[in-house]
Amino acid sequence: MRAIYDITTLHIEVTNACNLECSCCTRFCGHHVKPFMMSLEMVERALQSLADFPHNIGIMGGEPTLHPQFAEICRLVQRYVPKERRGFWTNGARWDRYRDLILETFFPENIVYNDHTAPEGHHHPLLCASEEIVADPELRRDLIENCWIQKRWSASITPKGGFFCEVAAALDMLFDGPGGYPIEPGWWKKTPADFQDQVERYCRWCSAAVPMKPVDARLGKDLVSPGVAELLDKVQSPRYRRGCTEVFSKVLTAEEIEELRRDWRPWSHRPFRQCGPDMFLDDDGRVVHHKVFHAGK
């Protein structure tokens, strides 16, 4: 696992409200009875706590543009974060309303735009508890230690504190966990040894580290293990109660996991990188403007 201070992006999760309910969403959108909206005071405190963080700071949701104070959030980002280290993740819900402000705040190459309409879009199942689908505890520990999300993506701040992993942060919110680390200067200077309490608490309920077949983001259902299904029912998940889940009760053998590992690239959910409705990155990392750029990839 990486130390938090080595992670290349640390997200500030300004909301988990979203206009979409994609299958296997990393923020479990649609499962929350009442999504949160981070207060401006908390956003500013989060930004201040990252004053010496050496890498990128992302604004993330849910869908960040749904936050009623999105404009004020952008102004705070402009105040506290150098433009080259600002990141933004959006599905474009209110792109037309905020386009000028977004491009004033973020360089296009630091924007990740995904409206989840592309047929190539796939997500990795996240709600099949590793302790339920991987019987061998040693194999499970090895998979968790080498989880692609923790190695490639981000740590997160939510209204409940700081987390070593963005999915751990989302699980804490979904299942009413005890919260994260207090948001104070330097909270992110933690090594893997320092955040094992969160690893033990959240990774057991997550399947990110377990090789599995990807799911079409537009499927309309989440794969969930039996124990997770019980937890979703307990927290009165609207998505669960509408029947938008499918129970995955299989226990994977070591041989099956090894077979699934072949050609397993869960981080590559689309074969192109989009920065706006008509902006894409070409193979050289340059922004190109073309509404159907991805069609020929």
GROMACS .gro file of C-alpha atoms in nm, residues 20 22 88-92 108 111-124 148 152-153 214-218 265-281 283 290-291 293-295 297:
model
   54
   20LEU     CA    1  -2.705   0.931  -1.230
   22CYS     CA    2  -2.441   0.399  -1.242
   88PHE     CA    3  -1.212   1.806  -1.129
   89TRP     CA    4  -1.437   1.502  -1.183
   90THR     CA    5  -1.783   1.549  -1.338
   91ASN     CA    6  -2.050   1.383  -1.549
   92GLY     CA    7  -2.140   1.723  -1.695
  108PRO     CA    8  -0.888   2.102  -1.935
  111ILE     CA    9  -1.074   1.756  -1.587
  112VAL     CA   10  -1.219   1.405  -1.599
  113TYR     CA   11  -1.556   1.421  -1.777
  114ASN     CA   12  -1.768   1.106  -1.801
  115ASP     CA   13  -2.140   1.124  -1.871
  116HIS     CA   14  -2.154   0.742  -1.870
  117THR     CA   15  -2.327   0.719  -2.207
  118ALA     CA   16  -2.040   0.552  -2.394
  119PRO     CA   17  -2.104   0.181  -2.461
  120GLU     CA   18  -1.743   0.108  -2.368
  121GLY     CA   19  -1.793   0.217  -2.005
  122HIS     CA   20  -1.749  -0.058  -1.746
  123HIS     CA   21  -1.710  -0.052  -1.368
  124HIS     CA   22  -1.558  -0.300  -1.128
  148TRP     CA   23  -0.547  -0.114  -0.756
  152ARG     CA   24  -0.365   0.415  -0.856
  153TRP     CA   25  -0.640   0.647  -0.734
  214PRO     CA   26  -1.652  -0.590  -1.508
  215VAL     CA   27  -2.012  -0.464  -1.518
  216ASP     CA   28  -2.164  -0.231  -1.776
  217ALA     CA   29  -2.208   0.104  -1.598
  218ARG     CA   30  -2.554   0.132  -1.756
  265ARG     CA   31  -0.744  -0.390  -1.593
  266PRO     CA   32  -1.025  -0.256  -1.372
  267TRP     CA   33  -0.887   0.099  -1.383
  268SER     CA   34  -0.932   0.115  -1.762
  269HIS     CA   35  -1.308   0.164  -1.778
  270ARG     CA   36  -1.302   0.354  -2.112
  271PRO     CA   37  -1.053   0.348  -2.401
  272PHE     CA   38  -1.039   0.729  -2.416
  273ARG     CA   39  -1.001   1.027  -2.183
  274GLN     CA   40  -1.262   1.305  -2.199
  275CYS     CA   41  -1.226   1.657  -2.055
  276GLY     CA   42  -1.563   1.806  -2.152
  277PRO     CA   43  -1.858   1.743  -2.386
  278ASP     CA   44  -1.635   1.809  -2.689
  279MET     CA   45  -1.284   1.790  -2.540
  280PHE     CA   46  -1.065   1.481  -2.535
  281LEU     CA   47  -0.701   1.398  -2.475
  283ASP     CA   48  -0.246   0.985  -2.742
  290HIS     CA   49  -1.414   1.690  -3.134
  291LYS     CA   50  -1.760   1.568  -3.042
  293PHE     CA   51  -1.329   1.180  -3.101
  294HIS     CA   52  -1.380   0.851  -2.920
  295ALA     CA   53  -1.582   0.690  -3.199
  297LYS     CA   54  -1.061   0.478  -3.105
   0.00000   0.00000   0.00000
